[in-house]
Amino acid sequence: NAGVMQNPRHLVRRRGQEARLRCSPVKGHSHVYWYRQLPEEGLKFMVYLQKENIIDESGMPKERFSAEFPKEGPSILRIQQVVRGDSAAYFCASSPAANTGELFFGEGSRLTVL
Amino acid sequence: GENVEQHPSTLSVQEGDSAVIKCTYSDSASNYFPWYKQELGKRPQLIIDIRSNVGEKKDQRIAVTLNKTAKHFSLHITETQPEDSAVYFCAAMEGSQGNLIFGKGTKLSVKP
């Protein structure tokens, strides 16, 4: 009965490289949310996806960031041409339904940009 | 959109004392308010939640109260223990999509 699985747990990239973070939701959950947490700060909503659809990306920067949740496989958050300010913990959460608010978080992926 | 304010940002108590953390929200349509505990380097974990059809909920040493009129809710931890030391986040559900808007967190330190 696995929870939300995120990988990699730690990722180091140089400025200008691409970062790709993966999230496998709880089995049976079809709603995925991505949050970003800067050091010593709270969680900021980035994007909400259902299978094959982006429902709300209002918290995601317009450039360099993209997310997908394909029919098969994990959800992926992609950051192109990373900059130092992208260094943060990225948490994925899943939910069994859209309007419950009951989110189950993964352990996060910690991105460090050199 | 929803905005959640949380106070205090840090809280230090002696073991056995009570701790209270307060949050306010802006969207009167919000109807779900969870609290998460996050230990250093770990994922946020749900510890208690409340929906807008009740005013109080209790689970052993933890309780949450909700005042819909004033748009604020609070977390109460009684008989605190050193293992309660962590960062606590309040949140409010925005709209009907299940998205949570979080407060900035309260770092609770329980001194033995």
Short mmCIF file of N, CA, C and O in Angstrom, two decimals, chain A residues 9 31 33 35 37 40-45 48 55-56 58 91 97-108 110, chain B residues 31-32 34 36 38 40-46 49 51 89 93-105 107:
data_model
loop_
_atom_site.label_atom_id
_atom_site.label_comp_id
_atom_site.label_asym_id
_atom_site.label_seq_id
_atom_site.Cartn_x
_atom_site.Cartn_y
_atom_site.Cartn_z
N ARG A 9 15.00 11.96 -5.00
CA ARG A 9 14.85 12.68 -3.74
C ARG A 9 15.75 13.91 -3.69
O ARG A 9 15.40 14.93 -3.09
N HIS A 31 -5.73 12.49 -9.08
CA HIS A 31 -5.56 13.93 -8.95
C HIS A 31 -4.18 14.20 -8.34
O HIS A 31 -3.87 13.66 -7.28
N TYR A 33 -1.15 17.19 -7.40
CA TYR A 33 -0.84 18.60 -7.15
C TYR A 33 0.67 18.73 -6.92
O TYR A 33 1.26 17.90 -6.24
N TYR A 35 3.64 21.32 -5.39
CA TYR A 35 3.91 22.48 -4.56
C TYR A 35 5.42 22.71 -4.50
O TYR A 35 6.20 21.77 -4.58
N GLN A 37 8.46 24.48 -2.09
CA GLN A 37 8.77 25.00 -0.76
C GLN A 37 10.19 25.54 -0.75
O GLN A 37 11.15 24.77 -0.90
N GLU A 40 12.77 27.55 4.75
CA GLU A 40 12.15 28.33 5.84
C GLU A 40 10.82 28.96 5.41
O GLU A 40 10.36 29.91 6.04
N GLU A 41 10.19 28.44 4.37
CA GLU A 41 8.92 29.03 3.94
C GLU A 41 7.85 27.96 3.80
O GLU A 41 8.10 26.76 3.95
N GLY A 42 6.64 28.42 3.54
CA GLY A 42 5.52 27.50 3.37
C GLY A 42 5.47 26.89 1.99
O GLY A 42 6.36 27.07 1.16
N LEU A 43 4.40 26.15 1.76
CA LEU A 43 4.20 25.46 0.49
C LEU A 43 3.39 26.34 -0.45
O LEU A 43 2.31 26.80 -0.10
N LYS A 44 3.94 26.53 -1.65
CA LYS A 44 3.25 27.36 -2.65
C LYS A 44 2.72 26.45 -3.77
O LYS A 44 3.48 25.71 -4.39
N PHE A 45 1.43 26.56 -4.02
CA PHE A 45 0.79 25.79 -5.07
C PHE A 45 1.39 26.14 -6.43
O PHE A 45 1.62 27.31 -6.74
N TYR A 48 -2.19 21.80 -10.72
CA TYR A 48 -3.09 20.70 -10.40
C TYR A 48 -3.41 19.98 -11.69
O TYR A 48 -3.82 20.60 -12.68
N ILE A 55 -5.47 21.05 -14.98
CA ILE A 55 -6.71 21.68 -14.56
C ILE A 55 -6.46 23.13 -14.11
O ILE A 55 -7.24 24.03 -14.41
N ASP A 56 -5.37 23.34 -13.38
CA ASP A 56 -5.07 24.67 -12.86
C ASP A 56 -3.56 24.82 -12.78
O ASP A 56 -2.92 24.11 -12.02
N SER A 58 -2.19 27.97 -12.36
CA SER A 58 -2.08 29.39 -12.00
C SER A 58 -0.87 29.70 -11.13
O SER A 58 -0.43 30.85 -11.06
N PHE A 91 7.24 19.33 -3.76
CA PHE A 91 6.41 18.27 -3.21
C PHE A 91 5.25 17.98 -4.15
O PHE A 91 4.61 18.89 -4.67
N ALA A 97 -10.08 12.32 -4.96
CA ALA A 97 -11.19 13.05 -5.57
C ALA A 97 -10.84 14.52 -5.61
O ALA A 97 -9.97 14.99 -4.87
N ALA A 98 -11.57 15.27 -6.43
CA ALA A 98 -11.18 16.65 -6.69
C ALA A 98 -11.52 17.60 -5.56
O ALA A 98 -10.78 18.54 -5.30
N ASN A 99 -12.59 17.40 -4.88
CA ASN A 99 -13.08 18.45 -3.99
C ASN A 99 -13.04 18.10 -2.51
O ASN A 99 -13.76 18.68 -1.72
N THR A 100 -12.20 17.14 -2.14
CA THR A 100 -12.12 16.79 -0.72
C THR A 100 -11.07 17.61 0.01
O THR A 100 -11.16 17.80 1.22
N GLY A 101 -10.05 18.06 -0.67
CA GLY A 101 -8.94 18.75 -0.02
C GLY A 101 -7.99 17.80 0.68
O GLY A 101 -6.99 18.23 1.26
N GLU A 102 -8.27 16.52 0.68
CA GLU A 102 -7.44 15.56 1.41
C GLU A 102 -6.25 15.16 0.55
O GLU A 102 -6.35 14.29 -0.32
N LEU A 103 -5.13 15.82 0.79
CA LEU A 103 -3.94 15.60 0.00
C LEU A 103 -2.93 14.75 0.76
O LEU A 103 -2.68 14.97 1.95
N PHE A 104 -2.37 13.80 0.05
CA PHE A 104 -1.34 12.93 0.61
C PHE A 104 -0.02 13.30 -0.06
O PHE A 104 0.09 13.19 -1.28
N PHE A 105 0.94 13.73 0.74
CA PHE A 105 2.18 14.25 0.18
C PHE A 105 3.25 13.18 0.05
O PHE A 105 3.35 12.26 0.87
N GLY A 106 4.08 13.35 -0.97
CA GLY A 106 5.29 12.55 -1.10
C GLY A 106 6.40 13.16 -0.25
O GLY A 106 6.21 14.19 0.40
N GLU A 107 7.56 12.52 -0.28
CA GLU A 107 8.69 12.97 0.54
C GLU A 107 9.43 14.14 -0.08
O GLU A 107 10.31 14.71 0.54
N GLY A 108 9.07 14.50 -1.29
CA GLY A 108 9.66 15.67 -1.92
C GLY A 108 10.91 15.38 -2.71
O GLY A 108 11.59 14.37 -2.51
N ARG A 110 14.38 17.43 -3.68
CA ARG A 110 15.13 18.64 -3.33
C ARG A 110 16.11 18.97 -4.45
O ARG A 110 17.05 18.22 -4.69
N ASN B 31 -14.26 25.73 2.70
CA ASN B 31 -15.01 24.89 3.63
C ASN B 31 -14.21 23.72 4.20
O ASN B 31 -14.77 22.82 4.83
N TYR B 32 -12.89 23.71 3.96
CA TYR B 32 -12.07 22.62 4.48
C TYR B 32 -10.74 23.18 4.95
O TYR B 32 -10.08 23.93 4.20
N PRO B 34 -7.30 21.93 6.83
CA PRO B 34 -6.42 20.93 7.45
C PRO B 34 -5.21 21.57 8.12
O PRO B 34 -4.82 22.71 7.81
N TYR B 36 -1.11 20.56 8.96
CA TYR B 36 -0.03 19.64 8.65
C TYR B 36 1.15 19.87 9.58
O TYR B 36 1.44 21.01 9.96
N GLN B 38 5.28 19.21 9.78
CA GLN B 38 6.42 18.88 8.95
C GLN B 38 7.69 18.89 9.79
O GLN B 38 8.08 19.93 10.33
N LEU B 40 11.85 18.31 10.07
CA LEU B 40 12.94 18.78 9.23
C LEU B 40 13.29 17.75 8.15
O LEU B 40 13.55 16.58 8.45
N GLY B 41 13.23 18.18 6.90
CA GLY B 41 13.59 17.32 5.79
C GLY B 41 12.55 16.26 5.42
O GLY B 41 12.82 15.40 4.60
N LYS B 42 11.38 16.36 6.04
CA LYS B 42 10.34 15.35 5.80
C LYS B 42 9.16 15.95 5.06
O LYS B 42 9.08 17.15 4.85
N ARG B 43 8.23 15.10 4.70
CA ARG B 43 7.02 15.55 4.01
C ARG B 43 6.01 16.10 5.00
O ARG B 43 6.01 15.71 6.17
N PRO B 44 5.14 17.00 4.57
CA PRO B 44 4.04 17.44 5.45
C PRO B 44 3.09 16.27 5.70
O PRO B 44 2.72 15.54 4.78
N GLN B 45 2.68 16.14 6.96
CA GLN B 45 1.76 15.07 7.33
C GLN B 45 0.52 15.66 7.96
O GLN B 45 0.61 16.48 8.88
N LEU B 46 -0.63 15.23 7.48
CA LEU B 46 -1.91 15.69 8.01
C LEU B 46 -2.07 15.22 9.45
O LEU B 46 -1.91 14.03 9.74
N ASP B 49 -8.02 17.85 10.72
CA ASP B 49 -8.68 18.74 9.77
C ASP B 49 -10.10 19.03 10.27
O ASP B 49 -10.62 18.35 11.16
N ARG B 51 -14.06 20.62 8.78
CA ARG B 51 -14.88 21.14 7.70
C ARG B 51 -15.81 22.19 8.27
O ARG B 51 -16.04 22.24 9.47
N PHE B 89 1.73 23.77 9.66
CA PHE B 89 1.11 24.59 8.62
C PHE B 89 -0.41 24.45 8.67
O PHE B 89 -0.93 23.33 8.73
N MET B 93 -8.89 25.10 1.76
CA MET B 93 -9.13 24.61 0.41
C MET B 93 -9.73 25.73 -0.42
O MET B 93 -10.71 26.36 -0.03
N GLU B 94 -9.12 25.96 -1.58
CA GLU B 94 -9.57 27.02 -2.48
C GLU B 94 -10.53 26.45 -3.50
O GLU B 94 -10.20 25.48 -4.19
N GLY B 95 -11.71 27.04 -3.59
CA GLY B 95 -12.66 26.61 -4.60
C GLY B 95 -13.08 25.16 -4.42
O GLY B 95 -13.11 24.63 -3.32
N SER B 96 -13.36 24.51 -5.53
CA SER B 96 -13.87 23.13 -5.47
C SER B 96 -12.89 22.14 -6.09
O SER B 96 -13.25 21.00 -6.36
N GLN B 97 -11.63 22.58 -6.27
CA GLN B 97 -10.69 21.70 -6.96
C GLN B 97 -9.77 20.95 -6.00
O GLN B 97 -8.88 20.22 -6.43
N GLY B 98 -9.97 21.17 -4.73
CA GLY B 98 -9.14 20.46 -3.77
C GLY B 98 -7.79 21.06 -3.54
O GLY B 98 -7.01 20.57 -2.73
N ASN B 99 -7.48 22.16 -4.22
CA ASN B 99 -6.19 22.81 -4.03
C ASN B 99 -6.13 23.49 -2.68
O ASN B 99 -7.07 24.18 -2.28
N LEU B 100 -5.04 23.29 -1.95
CA LEU B 100 -4.87 23.89 -0.64
C LEU B 100 -3.95 25.10 -0.73
O LEU B 100 -2.92 25.07 -1.38
N ILE B 101 -4.37 26.16 -0.02
CA ILE B 101 -3.53 27.34 0.14
C ILE B 101 -2.99 27.31 1.57
O ILE B 101 -3.77 27.24 2.52
N PHE B 102 -1.67 27.37 1.71
CA PHE B 102 -1.04 27.18 2.99
C PHE B 102 -0.64 28.49 3.64
O PHE B 102 -0.29 29.46 2.96
N GLY B 103 -0.65 28.50 4.98
CA GLY B 103 -0.02 29.56 5.73
C GLY B 103 1.49 29.38 5.68
O GLY B 103 1.99 28.38 5.17
N LYS B 104 2.23 30.34 6.23
CA LYS B 104 3.68 30.31 6.13
C LYS B 104 4.34 29.43 7.18
O LYS B 104 5.55 29.25 7.15
N GLY B 105 3.56 28.90 8.08
CA GLY B 105 4.11 27.94 9.03
C GLY B 105 4.46 28.53 10.38
O GLY B 105 4.75 29.73 10.51
N LYS B 107 7.01 27.47 13.61
CA LYS B 107 8.02 26.56 14.12
C LYS B 107 7.82 26.42 15.62
O LYS B 107 8.05 27.37 16.38
#
